[in-house]
Short mmCIF file of C-alpha atoms in Angstrom, two decimals:
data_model
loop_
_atom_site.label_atom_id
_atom_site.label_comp_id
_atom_site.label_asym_id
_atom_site.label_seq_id
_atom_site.Cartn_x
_atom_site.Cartn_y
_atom_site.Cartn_z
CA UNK A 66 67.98 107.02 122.31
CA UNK A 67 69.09 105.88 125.78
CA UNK A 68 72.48 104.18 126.05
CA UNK A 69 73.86 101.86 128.86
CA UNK A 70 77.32 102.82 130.49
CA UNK A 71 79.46 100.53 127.85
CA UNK A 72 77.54 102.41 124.78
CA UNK A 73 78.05 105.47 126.53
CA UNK A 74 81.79 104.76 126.92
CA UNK A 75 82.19 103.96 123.49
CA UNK A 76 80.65 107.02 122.28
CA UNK A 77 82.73 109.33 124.39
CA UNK A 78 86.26 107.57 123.34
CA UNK A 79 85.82 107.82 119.77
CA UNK A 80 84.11 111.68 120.44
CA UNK A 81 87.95 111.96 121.95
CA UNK A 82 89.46 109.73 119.42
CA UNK A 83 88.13 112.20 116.30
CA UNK A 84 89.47 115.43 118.14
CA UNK A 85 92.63 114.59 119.51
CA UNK A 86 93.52 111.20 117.57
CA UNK A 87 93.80 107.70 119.09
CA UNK A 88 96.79 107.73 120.21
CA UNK A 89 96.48 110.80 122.11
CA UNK A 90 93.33 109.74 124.43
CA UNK A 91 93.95 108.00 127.43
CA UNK A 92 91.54 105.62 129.54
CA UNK A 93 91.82 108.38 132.48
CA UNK A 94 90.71 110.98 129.83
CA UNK A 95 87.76 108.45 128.74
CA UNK A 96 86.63 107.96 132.18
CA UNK A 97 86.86 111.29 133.08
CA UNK A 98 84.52 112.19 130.08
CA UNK A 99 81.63 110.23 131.34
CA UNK A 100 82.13 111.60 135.71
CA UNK A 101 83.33 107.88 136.33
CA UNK A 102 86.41 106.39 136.96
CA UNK A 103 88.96 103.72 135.20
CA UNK A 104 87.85 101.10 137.34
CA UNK A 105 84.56 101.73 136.69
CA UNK A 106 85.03 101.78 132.78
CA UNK A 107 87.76 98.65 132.71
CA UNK A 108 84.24 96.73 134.17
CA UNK A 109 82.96 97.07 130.40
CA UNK A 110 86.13 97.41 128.22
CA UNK A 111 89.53 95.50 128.84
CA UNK A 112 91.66 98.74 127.62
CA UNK A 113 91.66 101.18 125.17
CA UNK A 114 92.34 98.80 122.35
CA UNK A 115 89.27 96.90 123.33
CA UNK A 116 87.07 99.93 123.15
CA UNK A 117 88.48 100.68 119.24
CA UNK A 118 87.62 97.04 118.32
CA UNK A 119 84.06 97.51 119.31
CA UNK A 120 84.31 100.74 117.76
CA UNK A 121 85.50 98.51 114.48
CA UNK A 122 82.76 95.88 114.98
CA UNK A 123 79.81 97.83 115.14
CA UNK A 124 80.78 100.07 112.04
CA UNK A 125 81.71 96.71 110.04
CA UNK A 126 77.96 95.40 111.22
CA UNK A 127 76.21 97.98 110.46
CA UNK A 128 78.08 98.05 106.42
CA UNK A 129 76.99 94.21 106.21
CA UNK A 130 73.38 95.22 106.92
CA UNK A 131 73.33 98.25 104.66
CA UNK A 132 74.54 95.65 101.86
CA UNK A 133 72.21 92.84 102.40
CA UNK A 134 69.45 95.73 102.48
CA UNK A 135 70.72 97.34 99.33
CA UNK A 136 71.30 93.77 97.72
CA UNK A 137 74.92 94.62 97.09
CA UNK A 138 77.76 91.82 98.20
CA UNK A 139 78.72 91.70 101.79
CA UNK A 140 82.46 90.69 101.29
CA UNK A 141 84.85 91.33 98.85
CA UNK A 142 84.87 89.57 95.41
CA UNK A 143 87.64 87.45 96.63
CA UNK A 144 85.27 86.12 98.74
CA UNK A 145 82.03 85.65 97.07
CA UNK A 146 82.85 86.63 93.19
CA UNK A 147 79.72 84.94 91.87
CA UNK A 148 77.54 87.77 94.09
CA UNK A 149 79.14 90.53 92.01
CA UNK A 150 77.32 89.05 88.76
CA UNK A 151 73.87 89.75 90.03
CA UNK A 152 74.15 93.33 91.18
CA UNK A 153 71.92 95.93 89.85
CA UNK A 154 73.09 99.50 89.16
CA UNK A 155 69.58 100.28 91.01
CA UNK A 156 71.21 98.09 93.75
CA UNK A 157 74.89 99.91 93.62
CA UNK A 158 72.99 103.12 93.63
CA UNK A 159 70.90 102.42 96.45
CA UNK A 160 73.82 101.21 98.81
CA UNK A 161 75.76 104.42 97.94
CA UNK A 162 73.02 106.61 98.90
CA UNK A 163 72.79 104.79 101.93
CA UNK A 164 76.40 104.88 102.36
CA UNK A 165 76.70 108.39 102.12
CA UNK A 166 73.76 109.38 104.47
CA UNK A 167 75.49 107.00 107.04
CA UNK A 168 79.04 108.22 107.04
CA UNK A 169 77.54 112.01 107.27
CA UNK A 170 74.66 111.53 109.20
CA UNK A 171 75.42 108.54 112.03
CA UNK A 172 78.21 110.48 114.82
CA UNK A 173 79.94 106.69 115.61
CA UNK A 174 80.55 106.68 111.72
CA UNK A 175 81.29 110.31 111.24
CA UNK A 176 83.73 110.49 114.17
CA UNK A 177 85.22 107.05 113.69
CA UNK A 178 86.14 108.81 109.71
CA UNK A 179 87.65 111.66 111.41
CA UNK A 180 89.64 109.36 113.90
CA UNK A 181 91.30 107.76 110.53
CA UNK A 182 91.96 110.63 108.85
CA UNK A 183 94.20 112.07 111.50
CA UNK A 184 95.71 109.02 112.51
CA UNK A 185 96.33 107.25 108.79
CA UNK A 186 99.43 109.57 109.11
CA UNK A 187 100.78 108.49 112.43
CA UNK A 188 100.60 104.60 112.78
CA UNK A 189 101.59 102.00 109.57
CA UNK A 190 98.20 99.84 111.01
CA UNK A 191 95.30 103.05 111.14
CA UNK A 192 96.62 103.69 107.38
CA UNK A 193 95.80 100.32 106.25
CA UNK A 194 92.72 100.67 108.23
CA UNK A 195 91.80 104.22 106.26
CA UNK A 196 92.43 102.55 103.11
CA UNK A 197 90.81 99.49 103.79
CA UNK A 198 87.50 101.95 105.16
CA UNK A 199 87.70 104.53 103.01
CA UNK A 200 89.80 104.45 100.08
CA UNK A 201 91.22 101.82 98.27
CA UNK A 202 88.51 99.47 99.58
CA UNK A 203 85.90 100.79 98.41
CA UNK A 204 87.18 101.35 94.83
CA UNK A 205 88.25 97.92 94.50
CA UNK A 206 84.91 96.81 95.47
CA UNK A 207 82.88 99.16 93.33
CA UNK A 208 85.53 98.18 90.32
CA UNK A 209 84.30 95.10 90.23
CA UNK A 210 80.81 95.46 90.68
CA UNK A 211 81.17 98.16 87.44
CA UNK A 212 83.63 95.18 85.71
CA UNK A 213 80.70 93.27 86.43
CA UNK A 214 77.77 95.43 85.37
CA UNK A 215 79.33 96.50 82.03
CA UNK A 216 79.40 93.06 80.51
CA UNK A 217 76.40 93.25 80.01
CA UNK A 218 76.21 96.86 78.42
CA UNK A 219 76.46 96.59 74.14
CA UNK A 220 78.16 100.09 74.29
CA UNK A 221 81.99 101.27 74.72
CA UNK A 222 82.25 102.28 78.00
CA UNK A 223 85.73 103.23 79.91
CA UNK A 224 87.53 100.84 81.70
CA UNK A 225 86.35 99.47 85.65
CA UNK A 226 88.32 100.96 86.93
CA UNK A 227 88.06 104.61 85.18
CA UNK A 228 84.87 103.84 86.04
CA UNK A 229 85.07 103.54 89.51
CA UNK A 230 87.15 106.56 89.98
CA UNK A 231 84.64 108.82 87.95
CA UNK A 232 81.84 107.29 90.47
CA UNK A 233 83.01 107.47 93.88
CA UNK A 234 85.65 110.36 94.22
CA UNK A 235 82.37 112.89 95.06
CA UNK A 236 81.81 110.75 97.46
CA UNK A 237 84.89 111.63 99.63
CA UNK A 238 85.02 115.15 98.62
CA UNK A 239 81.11 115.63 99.11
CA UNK A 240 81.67 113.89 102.42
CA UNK A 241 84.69 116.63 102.94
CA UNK A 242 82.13 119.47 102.17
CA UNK A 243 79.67 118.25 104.36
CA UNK A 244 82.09 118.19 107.51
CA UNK A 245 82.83 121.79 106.75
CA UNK A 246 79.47 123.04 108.07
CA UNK A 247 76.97 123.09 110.78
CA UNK A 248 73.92 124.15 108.91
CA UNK A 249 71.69 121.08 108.36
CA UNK A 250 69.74 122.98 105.08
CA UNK A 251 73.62 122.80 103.90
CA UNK A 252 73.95 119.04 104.13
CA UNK A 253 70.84 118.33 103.31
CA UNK A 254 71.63 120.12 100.21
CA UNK A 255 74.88 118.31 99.69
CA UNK A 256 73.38 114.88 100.18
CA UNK A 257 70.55 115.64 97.78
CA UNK A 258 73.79 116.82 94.89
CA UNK A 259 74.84 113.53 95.98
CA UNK A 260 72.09 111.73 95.32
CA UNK A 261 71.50 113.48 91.67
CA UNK A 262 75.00 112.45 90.81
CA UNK A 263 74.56 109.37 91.48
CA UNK A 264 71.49 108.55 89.32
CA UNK A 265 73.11 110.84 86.37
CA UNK A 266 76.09 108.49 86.52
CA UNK A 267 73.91 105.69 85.38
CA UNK A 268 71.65 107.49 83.35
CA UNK A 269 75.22 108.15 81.75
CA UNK A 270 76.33 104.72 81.29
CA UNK A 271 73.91 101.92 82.27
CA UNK A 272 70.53 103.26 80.85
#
């Protein structure tokens, strides 16, 4: 795919951003990435914190269009509960899948992860951010889809958010697994245990 000079700049920073960590990177070293210099590159961005934000945006679009595909919610339940009452678990599957072939397979997504990882330990704000992304977000969310979903199930089943631990902690350490290799059979291969686990979770406890 062909990128203009401001995509191009964006993909370079956060290339920089998941080695060496945010904080780290300067504009020079940015500029200097791409043959061009600062002047040339503050034509596009403002600074560096204007080249994370766009960074930010375009992973934050591209989750609200894997949701509205997958049918899941968009925002959180605080912000749309009565969306969370309609969710299939074909829908919550689908998104994951989808999910987890993005933050593997796109590099913006995979190298934007990497960037919070090493810098949720350094800065107060990129820890919030790595829960928000990653962690604690995500569970919440999927906890109340589940909370949802399983009024409507006659059987016993464990608590939300049991639940919602038992269903997306793979996904972080699958995700782990797949960093830690090159081969593409490999990931394929992970994604694919990925995607089994996924429908044998419901098969457990929605069918």
């Amino acid at each position: 795919m062909m990128m203009n000079t401001k995509e191009k700049i964006l993909v370079a920073a956060l290339r920089l951003f998941a080695v060496n960590g945010y904080e780290a990177v300067s504009v020079s070293q940015i500029a200097g990435e791409l043959g061009i210099t600062k002047g040339a590159l503050y034509k596009h961005y403002k600074n560096k914190r204007d080249i994370f934000n766009c960074i930010f945006e375009y992973v934050c679009r591209l989750d609200v269009e894997r949701s509205r595909k997958s049918g899941v919610p968009e925002q959180d339940y605080s912000d749309m509960p009565e969306a969370f009452s309609h969710v299939s678990a074909k829908s919550l599957g689908n998104y994951m899948k989808e999910q987890f072939r993005y933050w593997s397979e796109d590099e913006i997504a995979c190298n934007f992860r990497k960037m919070l990882t090493l810098e949720q330990y350094k800065s107060p704000e990129m820890s919030a951010l790595y829960q928000k992304v990653l962690v604690s977000g995500p569970l919440e969310y999927i906890e109340n889809l589940l909370c949802e979903m399983s009024k409507e199930q006659e059987k016993l089943l464990p608590s939300p958010h049991a639940l919602a631990i038992e269903f997306y902690s793979p996904f972080y350490l699958l995700l782990s697994m797949s960093d830690g290799t090159d081969c593409k059979e490999t990931k394929e291969e992970i994604a694919q245990r990925y995607m089994r686990y996924i429908d044998d979770f419901f098969q457990k406890y929605f069918s």
